[in-house]
mmCIF file of C-alpha atoms in Angstrom:
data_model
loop_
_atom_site.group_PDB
_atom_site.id
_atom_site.type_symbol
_atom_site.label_atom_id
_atom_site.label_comp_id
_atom_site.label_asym_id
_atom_site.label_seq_id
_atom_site.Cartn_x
_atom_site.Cartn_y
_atom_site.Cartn_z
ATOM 1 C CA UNK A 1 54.387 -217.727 -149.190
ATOM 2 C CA UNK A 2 52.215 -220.589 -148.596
ATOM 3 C CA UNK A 3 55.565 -222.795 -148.206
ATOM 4 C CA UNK A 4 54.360 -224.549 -144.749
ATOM 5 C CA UNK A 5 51.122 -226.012 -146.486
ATOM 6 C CA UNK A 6 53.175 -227.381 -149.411
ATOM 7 C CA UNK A 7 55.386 -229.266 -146.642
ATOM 8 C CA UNK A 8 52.453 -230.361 -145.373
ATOM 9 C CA UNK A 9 51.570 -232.315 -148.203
ATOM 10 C CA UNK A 10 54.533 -233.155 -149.456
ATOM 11 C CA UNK A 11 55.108 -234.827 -145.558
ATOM 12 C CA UNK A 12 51.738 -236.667 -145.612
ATOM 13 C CA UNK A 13 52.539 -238.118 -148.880
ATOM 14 C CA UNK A 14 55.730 -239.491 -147.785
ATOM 15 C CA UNK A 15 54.391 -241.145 -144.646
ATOM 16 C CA UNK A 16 51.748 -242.915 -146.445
ATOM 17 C CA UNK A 17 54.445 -244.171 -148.679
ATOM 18 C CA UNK A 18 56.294 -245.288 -145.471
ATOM 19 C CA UNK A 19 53.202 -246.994 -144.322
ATOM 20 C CA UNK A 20 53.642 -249.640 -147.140
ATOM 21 C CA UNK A 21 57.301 -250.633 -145.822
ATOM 22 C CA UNK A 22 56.724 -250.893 -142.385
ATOM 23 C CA UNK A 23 59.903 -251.362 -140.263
ATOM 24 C CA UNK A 24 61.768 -249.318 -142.602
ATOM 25 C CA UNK A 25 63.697 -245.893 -141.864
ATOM 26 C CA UNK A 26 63.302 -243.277 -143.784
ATOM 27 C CA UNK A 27 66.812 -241.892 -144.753
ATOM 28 C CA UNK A 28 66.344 -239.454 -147.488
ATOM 29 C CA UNK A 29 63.453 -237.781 -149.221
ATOM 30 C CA UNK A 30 64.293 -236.069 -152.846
ATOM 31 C CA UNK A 31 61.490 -233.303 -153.750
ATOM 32 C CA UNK A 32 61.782 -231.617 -156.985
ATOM 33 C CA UNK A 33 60.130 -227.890 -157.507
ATOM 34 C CA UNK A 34 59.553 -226.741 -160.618
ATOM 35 C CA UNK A 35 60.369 -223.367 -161.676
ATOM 36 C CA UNK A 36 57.197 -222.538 -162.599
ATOM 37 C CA UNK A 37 55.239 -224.019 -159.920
ATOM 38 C CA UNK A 38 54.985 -220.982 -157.585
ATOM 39 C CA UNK A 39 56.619 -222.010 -154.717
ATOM 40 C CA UNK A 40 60.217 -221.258 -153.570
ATOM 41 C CA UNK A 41 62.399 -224.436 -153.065
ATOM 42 C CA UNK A 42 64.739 -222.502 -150.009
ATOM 43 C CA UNK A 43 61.446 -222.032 -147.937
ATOM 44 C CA UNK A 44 59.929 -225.404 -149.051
ATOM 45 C CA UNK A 45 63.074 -227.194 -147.600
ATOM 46 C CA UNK A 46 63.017 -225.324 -144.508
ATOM 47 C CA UNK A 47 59.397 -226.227 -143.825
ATOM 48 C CA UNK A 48 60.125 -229.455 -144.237
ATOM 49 C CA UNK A 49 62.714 -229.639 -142.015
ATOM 50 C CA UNK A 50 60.746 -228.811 -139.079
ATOM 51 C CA UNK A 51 58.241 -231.682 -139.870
ATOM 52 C CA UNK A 52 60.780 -234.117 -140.348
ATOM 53 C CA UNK A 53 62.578 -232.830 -137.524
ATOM 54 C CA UNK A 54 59.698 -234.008 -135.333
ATOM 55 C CA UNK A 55 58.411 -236.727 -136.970
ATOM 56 C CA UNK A 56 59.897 -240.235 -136.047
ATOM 57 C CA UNK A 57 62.326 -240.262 -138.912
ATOM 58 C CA UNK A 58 64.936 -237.010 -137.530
ATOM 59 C CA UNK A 59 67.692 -238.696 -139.424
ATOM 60 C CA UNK A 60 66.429 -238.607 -143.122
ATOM 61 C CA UNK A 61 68.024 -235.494 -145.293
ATOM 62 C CA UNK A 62 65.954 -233.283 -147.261
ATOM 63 C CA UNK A 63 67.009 -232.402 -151.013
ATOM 64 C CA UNK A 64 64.961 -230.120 -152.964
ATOM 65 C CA UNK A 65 65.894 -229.063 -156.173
ATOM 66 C CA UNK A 66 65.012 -226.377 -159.033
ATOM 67 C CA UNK A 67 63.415 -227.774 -161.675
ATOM 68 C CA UNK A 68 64.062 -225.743 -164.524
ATOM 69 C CA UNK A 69 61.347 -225.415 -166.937
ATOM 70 C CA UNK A 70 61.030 -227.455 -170.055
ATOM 71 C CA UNK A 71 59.124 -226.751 -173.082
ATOM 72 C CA UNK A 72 58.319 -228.577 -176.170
ATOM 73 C CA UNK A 73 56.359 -227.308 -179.098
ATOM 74 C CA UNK A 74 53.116 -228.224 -180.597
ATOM 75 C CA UNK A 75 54.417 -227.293 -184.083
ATOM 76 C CA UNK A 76 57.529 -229.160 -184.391
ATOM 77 C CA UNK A 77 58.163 -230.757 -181.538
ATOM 78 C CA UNK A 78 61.457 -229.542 -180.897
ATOM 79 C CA UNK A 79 62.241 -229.431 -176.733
ATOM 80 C CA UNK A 80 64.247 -227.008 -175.421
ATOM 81 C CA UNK A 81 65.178 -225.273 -172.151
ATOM 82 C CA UNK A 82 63.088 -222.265 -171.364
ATOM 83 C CA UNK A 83 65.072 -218.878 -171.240
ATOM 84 C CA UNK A 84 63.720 -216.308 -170.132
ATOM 85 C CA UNK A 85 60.282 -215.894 -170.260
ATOM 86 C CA UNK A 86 60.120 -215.603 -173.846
ATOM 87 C CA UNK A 87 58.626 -218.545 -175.022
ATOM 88 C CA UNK A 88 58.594 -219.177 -178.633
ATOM 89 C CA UNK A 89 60.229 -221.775 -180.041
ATOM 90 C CA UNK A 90 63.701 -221.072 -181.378
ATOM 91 C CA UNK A 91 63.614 -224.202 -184.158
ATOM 92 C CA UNK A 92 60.187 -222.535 -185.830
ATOM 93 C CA UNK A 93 59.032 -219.381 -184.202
ATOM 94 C CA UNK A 94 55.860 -221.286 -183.089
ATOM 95 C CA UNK A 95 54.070 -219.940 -179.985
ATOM 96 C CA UNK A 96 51.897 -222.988 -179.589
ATOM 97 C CA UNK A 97 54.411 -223.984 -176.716
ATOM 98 C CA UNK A 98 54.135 -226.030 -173.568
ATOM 99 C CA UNK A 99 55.780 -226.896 -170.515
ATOM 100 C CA UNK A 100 56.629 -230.494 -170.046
ATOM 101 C CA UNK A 101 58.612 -230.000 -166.764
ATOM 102 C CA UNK A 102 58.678 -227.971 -164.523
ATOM 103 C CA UNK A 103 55.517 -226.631 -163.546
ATOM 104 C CA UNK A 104 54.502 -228.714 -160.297
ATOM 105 C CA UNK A 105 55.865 -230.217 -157.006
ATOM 106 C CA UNK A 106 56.888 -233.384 -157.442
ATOM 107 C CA UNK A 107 58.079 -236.354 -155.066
ATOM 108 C CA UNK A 108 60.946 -238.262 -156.722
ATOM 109 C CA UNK A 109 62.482 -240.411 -154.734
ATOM 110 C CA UNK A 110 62.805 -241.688 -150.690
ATOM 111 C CA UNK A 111 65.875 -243.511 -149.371
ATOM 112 C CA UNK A 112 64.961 -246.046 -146.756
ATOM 113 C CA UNK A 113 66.977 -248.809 -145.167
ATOM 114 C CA UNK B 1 70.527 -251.457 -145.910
ATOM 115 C CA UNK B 2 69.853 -248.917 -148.173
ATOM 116 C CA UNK B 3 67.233 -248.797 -150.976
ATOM 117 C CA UNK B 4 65.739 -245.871 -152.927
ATOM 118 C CA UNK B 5 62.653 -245.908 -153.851
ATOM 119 C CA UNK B 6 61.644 -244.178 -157.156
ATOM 120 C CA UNK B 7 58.103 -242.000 -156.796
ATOM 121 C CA UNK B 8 58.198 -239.195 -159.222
ATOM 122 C CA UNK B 9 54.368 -238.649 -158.363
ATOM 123 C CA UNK B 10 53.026 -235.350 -158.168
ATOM 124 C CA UNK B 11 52.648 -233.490 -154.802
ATOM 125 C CA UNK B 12 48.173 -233.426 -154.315
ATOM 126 C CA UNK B 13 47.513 -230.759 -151.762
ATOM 127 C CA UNK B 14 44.867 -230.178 -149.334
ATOM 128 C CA UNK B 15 43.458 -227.226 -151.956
ATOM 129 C CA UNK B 16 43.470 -229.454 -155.215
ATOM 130 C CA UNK B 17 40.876 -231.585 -153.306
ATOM 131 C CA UNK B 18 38.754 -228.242 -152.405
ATOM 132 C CA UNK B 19 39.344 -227.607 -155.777
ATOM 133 C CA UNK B 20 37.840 -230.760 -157.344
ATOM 134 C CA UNK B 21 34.941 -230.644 -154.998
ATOM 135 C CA UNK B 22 34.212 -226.803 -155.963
ATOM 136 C CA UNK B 23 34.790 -227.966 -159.896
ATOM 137 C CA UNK B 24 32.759 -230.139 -159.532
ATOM 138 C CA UNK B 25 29.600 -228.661 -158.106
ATOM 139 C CA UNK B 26 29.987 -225.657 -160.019
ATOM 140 C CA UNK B 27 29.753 -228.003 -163.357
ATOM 141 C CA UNK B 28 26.631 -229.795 -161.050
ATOM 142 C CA UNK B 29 24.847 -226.302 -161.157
ATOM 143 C CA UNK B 30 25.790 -225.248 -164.371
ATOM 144 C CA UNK B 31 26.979 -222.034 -163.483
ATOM 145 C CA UNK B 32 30.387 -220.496 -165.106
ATOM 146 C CA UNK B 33 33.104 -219.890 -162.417
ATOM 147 C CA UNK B 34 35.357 -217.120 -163.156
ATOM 148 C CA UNK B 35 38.591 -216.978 -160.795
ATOM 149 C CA UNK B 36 39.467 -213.039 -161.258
ATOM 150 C CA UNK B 37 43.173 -212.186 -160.575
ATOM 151 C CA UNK B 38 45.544 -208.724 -160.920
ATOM 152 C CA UNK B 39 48.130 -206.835 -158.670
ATOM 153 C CA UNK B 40 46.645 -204.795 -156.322
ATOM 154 C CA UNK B 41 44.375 -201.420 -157.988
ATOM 155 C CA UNK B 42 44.422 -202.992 -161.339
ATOM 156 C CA UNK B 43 40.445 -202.611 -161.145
ATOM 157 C CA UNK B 44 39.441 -205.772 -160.313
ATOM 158 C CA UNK B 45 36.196 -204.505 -158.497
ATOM 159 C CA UNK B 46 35.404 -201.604 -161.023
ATOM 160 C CA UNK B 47 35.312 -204.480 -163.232
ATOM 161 C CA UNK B 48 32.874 -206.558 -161.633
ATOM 162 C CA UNK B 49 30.617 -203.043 -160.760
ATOM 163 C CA UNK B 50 30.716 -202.469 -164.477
ATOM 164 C CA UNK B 51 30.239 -206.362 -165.384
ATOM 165 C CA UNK B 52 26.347 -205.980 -162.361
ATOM 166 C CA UNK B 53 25.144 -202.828 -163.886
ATOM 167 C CA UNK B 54 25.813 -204.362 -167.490
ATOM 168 C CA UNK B 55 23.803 -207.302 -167.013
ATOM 169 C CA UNK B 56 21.341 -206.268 -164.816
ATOM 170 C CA UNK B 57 18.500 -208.381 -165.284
ATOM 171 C CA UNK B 58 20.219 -210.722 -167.740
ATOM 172 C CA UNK B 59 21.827 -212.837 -166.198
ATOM 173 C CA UNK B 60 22.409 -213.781 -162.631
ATOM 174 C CA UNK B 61 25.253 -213.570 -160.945
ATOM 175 C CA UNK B 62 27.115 -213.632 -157.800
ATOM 176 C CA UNK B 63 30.868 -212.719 -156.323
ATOM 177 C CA UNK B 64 33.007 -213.954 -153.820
ATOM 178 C CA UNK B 65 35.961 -211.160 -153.080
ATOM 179 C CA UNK B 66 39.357 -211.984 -151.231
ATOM 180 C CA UNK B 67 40.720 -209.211 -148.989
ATOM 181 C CA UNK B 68 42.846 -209.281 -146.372
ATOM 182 C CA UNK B 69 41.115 -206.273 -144.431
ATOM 183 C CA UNK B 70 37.951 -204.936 -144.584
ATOM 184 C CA UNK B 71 34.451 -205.435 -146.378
ATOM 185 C CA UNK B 72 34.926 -202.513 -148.793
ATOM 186 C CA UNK B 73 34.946 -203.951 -152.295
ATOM 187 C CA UNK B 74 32.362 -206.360 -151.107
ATOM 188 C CA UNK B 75 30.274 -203.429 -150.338
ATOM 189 C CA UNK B 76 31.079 -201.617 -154.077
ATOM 190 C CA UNK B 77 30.161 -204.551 -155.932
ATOM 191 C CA UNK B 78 26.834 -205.430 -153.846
ATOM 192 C CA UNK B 79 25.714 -201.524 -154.297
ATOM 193 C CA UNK B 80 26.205 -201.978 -158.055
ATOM 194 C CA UNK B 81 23.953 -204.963 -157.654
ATOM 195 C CA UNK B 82 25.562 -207.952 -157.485
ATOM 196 C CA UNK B 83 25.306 -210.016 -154.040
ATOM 197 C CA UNK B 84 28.836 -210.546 -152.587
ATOM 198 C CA UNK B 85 30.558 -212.030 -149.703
ATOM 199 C CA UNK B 86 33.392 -210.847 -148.822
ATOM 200 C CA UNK B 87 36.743 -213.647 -147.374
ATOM 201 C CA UNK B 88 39.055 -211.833 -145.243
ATOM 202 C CA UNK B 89 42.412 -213.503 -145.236
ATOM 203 C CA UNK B 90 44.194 -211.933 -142.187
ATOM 204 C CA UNK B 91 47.555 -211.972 -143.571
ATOM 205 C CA UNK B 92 46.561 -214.330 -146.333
ATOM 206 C CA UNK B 93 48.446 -213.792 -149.915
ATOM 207 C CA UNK B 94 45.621 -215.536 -152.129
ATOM 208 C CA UNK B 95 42.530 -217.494 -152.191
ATOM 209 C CA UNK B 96 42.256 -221.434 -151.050
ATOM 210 C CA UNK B 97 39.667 -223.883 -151.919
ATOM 211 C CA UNK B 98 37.948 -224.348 -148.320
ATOM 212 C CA UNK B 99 37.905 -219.996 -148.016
ATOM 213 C CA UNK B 100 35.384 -220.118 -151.456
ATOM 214 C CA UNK B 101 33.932 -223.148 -150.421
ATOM 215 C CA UNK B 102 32.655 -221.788 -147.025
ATOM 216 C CA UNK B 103 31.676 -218.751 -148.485
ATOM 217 C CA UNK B 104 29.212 -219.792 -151.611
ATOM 218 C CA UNK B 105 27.375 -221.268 -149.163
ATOM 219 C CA UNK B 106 25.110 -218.301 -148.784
ATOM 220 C CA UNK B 107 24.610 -219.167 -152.347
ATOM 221 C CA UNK B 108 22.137 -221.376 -154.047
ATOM 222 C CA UNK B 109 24.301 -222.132 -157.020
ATOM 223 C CA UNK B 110 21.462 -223.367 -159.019
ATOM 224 C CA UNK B 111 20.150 -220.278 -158.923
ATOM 225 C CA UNK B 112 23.082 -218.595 -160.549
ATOM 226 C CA UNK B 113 24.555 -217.904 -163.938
ATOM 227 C CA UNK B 114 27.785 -216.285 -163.193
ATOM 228 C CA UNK B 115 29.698 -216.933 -159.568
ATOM 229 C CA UNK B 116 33.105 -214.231 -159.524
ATOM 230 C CA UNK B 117 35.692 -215.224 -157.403
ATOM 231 C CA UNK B 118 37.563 -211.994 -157.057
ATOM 232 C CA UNK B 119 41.039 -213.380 -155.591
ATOM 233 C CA UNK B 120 43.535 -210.954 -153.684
ATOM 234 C CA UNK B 121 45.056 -208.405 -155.259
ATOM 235 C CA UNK B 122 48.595 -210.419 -155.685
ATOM 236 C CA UNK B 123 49.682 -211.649 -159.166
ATOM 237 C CA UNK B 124 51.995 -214.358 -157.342
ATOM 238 C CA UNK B 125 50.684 -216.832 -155.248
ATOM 239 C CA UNK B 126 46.909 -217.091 -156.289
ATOM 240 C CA UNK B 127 47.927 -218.566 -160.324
ATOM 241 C CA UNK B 128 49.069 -221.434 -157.749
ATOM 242 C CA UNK B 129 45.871 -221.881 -156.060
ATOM 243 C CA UNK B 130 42.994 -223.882 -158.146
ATOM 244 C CA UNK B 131 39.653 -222.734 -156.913
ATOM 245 C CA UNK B 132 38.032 -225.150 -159.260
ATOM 246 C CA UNK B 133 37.196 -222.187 -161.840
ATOM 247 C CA UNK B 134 36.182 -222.367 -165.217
ATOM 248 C CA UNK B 135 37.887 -219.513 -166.398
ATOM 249 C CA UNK B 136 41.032 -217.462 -165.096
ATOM 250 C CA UNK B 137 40.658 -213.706 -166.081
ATOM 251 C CA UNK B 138 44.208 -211.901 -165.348
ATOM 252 C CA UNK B 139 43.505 -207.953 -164.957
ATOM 253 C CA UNK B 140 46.249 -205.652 -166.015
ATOM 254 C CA UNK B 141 46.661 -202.091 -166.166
ATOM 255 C CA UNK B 142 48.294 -199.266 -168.043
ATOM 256 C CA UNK B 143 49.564 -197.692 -165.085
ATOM 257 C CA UNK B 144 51.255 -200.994 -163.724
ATOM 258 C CA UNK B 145 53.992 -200.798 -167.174
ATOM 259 C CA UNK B 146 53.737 -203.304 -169.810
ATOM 260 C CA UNK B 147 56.124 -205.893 -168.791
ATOM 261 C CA UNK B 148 53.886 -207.095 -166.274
ATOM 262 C CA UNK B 149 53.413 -210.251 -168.432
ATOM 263 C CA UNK B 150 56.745 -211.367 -168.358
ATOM 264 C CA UNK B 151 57.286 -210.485 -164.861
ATOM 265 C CA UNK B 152 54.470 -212.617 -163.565
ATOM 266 C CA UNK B 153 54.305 -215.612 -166.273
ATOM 267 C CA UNK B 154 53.033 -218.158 -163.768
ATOM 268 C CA UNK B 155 49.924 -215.925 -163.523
ATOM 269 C CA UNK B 156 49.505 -214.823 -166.975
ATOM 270 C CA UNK B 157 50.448 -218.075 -168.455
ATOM 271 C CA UNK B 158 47.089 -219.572 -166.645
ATOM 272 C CA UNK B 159 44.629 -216.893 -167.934
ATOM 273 C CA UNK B 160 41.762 -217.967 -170.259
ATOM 274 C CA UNK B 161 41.574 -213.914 -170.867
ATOM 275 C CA UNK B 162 43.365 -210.922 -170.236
ATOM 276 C CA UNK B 163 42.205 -207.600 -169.680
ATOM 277 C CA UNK B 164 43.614 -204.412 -169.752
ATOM 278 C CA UNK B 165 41.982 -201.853 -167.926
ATOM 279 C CA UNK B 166 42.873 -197.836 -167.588
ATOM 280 C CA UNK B 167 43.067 -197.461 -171.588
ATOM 281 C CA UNK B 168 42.518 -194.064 -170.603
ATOM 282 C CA UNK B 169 45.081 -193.322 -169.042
ATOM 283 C CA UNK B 170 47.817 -194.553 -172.421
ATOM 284 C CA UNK B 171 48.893 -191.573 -173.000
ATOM 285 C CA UNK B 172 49.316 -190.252 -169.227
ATOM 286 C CA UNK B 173 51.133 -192.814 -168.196
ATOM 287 C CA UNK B 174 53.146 -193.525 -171.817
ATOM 288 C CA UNK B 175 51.968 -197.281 -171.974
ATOM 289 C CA UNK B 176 52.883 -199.040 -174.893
ATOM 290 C CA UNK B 177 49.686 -201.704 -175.708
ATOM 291 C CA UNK B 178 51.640 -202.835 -178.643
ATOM 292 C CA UNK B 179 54.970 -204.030 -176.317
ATOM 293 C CA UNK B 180 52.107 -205.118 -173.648
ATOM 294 C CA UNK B 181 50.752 -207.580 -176.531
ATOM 295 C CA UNK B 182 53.967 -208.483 -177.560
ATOM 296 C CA UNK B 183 54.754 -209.716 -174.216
ATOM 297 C CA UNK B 184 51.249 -211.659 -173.710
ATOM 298 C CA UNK B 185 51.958 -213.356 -177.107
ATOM 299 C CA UNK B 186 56.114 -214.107 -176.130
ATOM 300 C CA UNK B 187 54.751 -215.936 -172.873
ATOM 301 C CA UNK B 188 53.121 -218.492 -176.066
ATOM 302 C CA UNK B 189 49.349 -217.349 -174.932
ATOM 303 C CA UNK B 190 47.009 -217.354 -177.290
ATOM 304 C CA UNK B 191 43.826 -215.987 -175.614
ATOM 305 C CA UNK B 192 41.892 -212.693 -176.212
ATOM 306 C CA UNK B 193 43.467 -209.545 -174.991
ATOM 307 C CA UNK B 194 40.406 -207.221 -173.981
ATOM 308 C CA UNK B 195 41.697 -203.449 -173.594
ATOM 309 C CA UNK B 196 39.218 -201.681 -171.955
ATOM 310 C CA UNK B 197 38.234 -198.533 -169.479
ATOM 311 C CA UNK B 198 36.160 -199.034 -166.309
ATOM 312 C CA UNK B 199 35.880 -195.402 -165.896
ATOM 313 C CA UNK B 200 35.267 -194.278 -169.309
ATOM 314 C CA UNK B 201 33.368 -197.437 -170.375
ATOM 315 C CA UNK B 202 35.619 -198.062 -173.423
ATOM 316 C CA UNK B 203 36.036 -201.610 -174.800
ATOM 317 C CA UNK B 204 33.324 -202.722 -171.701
ATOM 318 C CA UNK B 205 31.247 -203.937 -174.211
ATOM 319 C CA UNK B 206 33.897 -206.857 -175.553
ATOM 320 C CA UNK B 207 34.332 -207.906 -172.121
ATOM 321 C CA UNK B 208 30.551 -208.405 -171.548
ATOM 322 C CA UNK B 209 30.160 -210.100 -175.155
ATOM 323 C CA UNK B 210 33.557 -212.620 -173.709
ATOM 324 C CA UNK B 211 31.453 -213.502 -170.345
ATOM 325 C CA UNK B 212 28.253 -214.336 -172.175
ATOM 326 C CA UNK B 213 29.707 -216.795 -175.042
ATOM 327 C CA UNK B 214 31.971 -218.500 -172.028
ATOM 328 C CA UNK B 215 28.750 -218.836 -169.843
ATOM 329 C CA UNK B 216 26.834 -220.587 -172.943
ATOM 330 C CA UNK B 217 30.071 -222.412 -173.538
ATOM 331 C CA UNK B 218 30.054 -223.802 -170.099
ATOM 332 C CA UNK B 219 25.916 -224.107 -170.199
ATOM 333 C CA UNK B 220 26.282 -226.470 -173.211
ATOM 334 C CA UNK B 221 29.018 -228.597 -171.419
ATOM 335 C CA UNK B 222 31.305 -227.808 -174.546
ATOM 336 C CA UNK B 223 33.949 -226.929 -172.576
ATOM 337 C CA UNK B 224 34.720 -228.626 -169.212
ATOM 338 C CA UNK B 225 35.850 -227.374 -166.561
ATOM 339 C CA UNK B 226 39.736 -227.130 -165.885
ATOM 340 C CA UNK B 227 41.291 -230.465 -164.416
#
């Protein structure tokens, strides 16, 4: 639900990216949201769309995408896709378990020409 | 022609600079920060009531509390003794940097001990929202079922504690603490579980012993502040 200030950022960080290749166009701009990052990727991309609708670049195509949520363990390092929500490792039964994707917004990639 | 360029840099919004600034001049002051989230009528505000009369004249301590109507919890917790402002959000979900920025300052921080940010009732979109806290406190409740855990994980999975209020009410409402548990320990956390009773007083007393060791952990600097 707070969708329109993520696109916000996510806008001003790709126009100060565009400000170091001036006389470029900005064709394409690839957004990745992670799973657990609390926002909604269907909302994000529509947000976006307005700004880039407006903006000086109308042409470039958004693409967000899920990031599903990767965790590795502390115990035995083993990485493995989460499922579910249950989040103990399935090599060693550890709990000592983080995320190592898919918990933030992240902007991957712009296509220019 | 052409070209992709490669990024893969981390989206900084307007709030995770509100939220350095606030980090930062809460570690300035020396105070502990504690960001207080739950659904709405877990007892969020019976918490902090209980937390003012408790420590009374021990320690000093002020709230912040994030509603999108009305002063009324504001109110409760300033008649139990604690000074509080209260944010309304309009149609707000959660709590953003520059809402608990503008309203400490009525607050000399220096002067405090304890600042409570009591965030919206909403177990969704404030775990997203940084308010440059020391600790996150997740309040659950027996009559909300015991899978709340695994329902909400982004929220949960940020908490430095969780409490679980309405112990009273176990057998009323058939709550299993023993599945609840199990599902705070499958989301991997491994942070203290306080069960406890606003309305009975039950368990209060853990609580108040888990706020004093985290405000003379923060005192002593031996635990920063969240990045």
């Amino acid at each position: 639900m707070h969708e329109v200030s993520l696109a916000h950022a996510v806008w001003r960080q790709v126009t100060a990216e565009m400000e170091k290749h001036p006389g470029r166009r900005l064709m394409g701009v690839h957004v990745a949201v992670g799973a657990l990052s609390g926002a909604a990727p269907e909302l994000l991309e529509f947000a976006l769309g307005l700004l880039v609708a407006e903006s000086q670049w109308p042409q470039a195509a958004i693409d967000v995408r899920d990031e599903p949520v990767l965790l590795v363990c502390r115990g035995c390092g083993h990485e493995y896709p989460m499922d579910e929500m249950r989040l103990r490792c399935p090599a060693c039964g550890s709990a000592d378990i983080e995320p190592v994707r898919g918990t933030e917004l992240r902007l991957e990639s712009l296509e220019v020409e | 022609m052409k070209e992709r360029i490669r990024l893969d840099k981390r989206i900084v919004t307007e709030n995770d600079r509100f939220a350095r600034d606030l980090a930062e001049r809460f570690d300035r002051a020396g105070l502990l920060a504690v960001n207080l989230m739950s659904s709405p009528g877990a007892g969020k505000t019976a918490l902090l009531e209980e937390t003012a009369r408790r420590l009374a004249g021990r320690l000093r301590m002020a709230a912040v509390d994030g509603d999108l109507a009305t002063d009324r919890d504001a109110r409760r917790i300033a008649q139990a003794g604690m000074p509080c402002r209260q944010i309304n959000t309009g149609g707000g979900c959660h709590l953003n940097g520059r809402q608990v920025a503008r309203a400490i300052e009525a607050y000399d921080l220096d002067e405090l001990d304890i600042l409570f940010i009591e965030n919206v009732g909403n177990l969704v979109c404030p775990a997203s929202f940084d308010l440059g806290e020391h600790r996150r406190v997740v309040v659950a409740s027996t009559p909300e079922g015991e899978d709340k855990p695994v329902k909400y994980p982004v929220a949960f999975r940020s908490a430095d504690c969780v409490v679980l209020n309405k112990i009273d009410l176990v057998e009323a409402t058939g709550f299993s603490p023993a599945d609840f548990s199990r599902f705070v320990r499958d989301l991997g956390l491994d942070v203290p579980l306080l069960q406890l009773s606003c309305k009975t007083g039950e368990g209060l007393d853990a609580w108040i012993g888990w706020l004093r060791a985290e405000r003379e952990a923060v005192r002593r600097a031996e635990v920063p502040a969240k990045e």
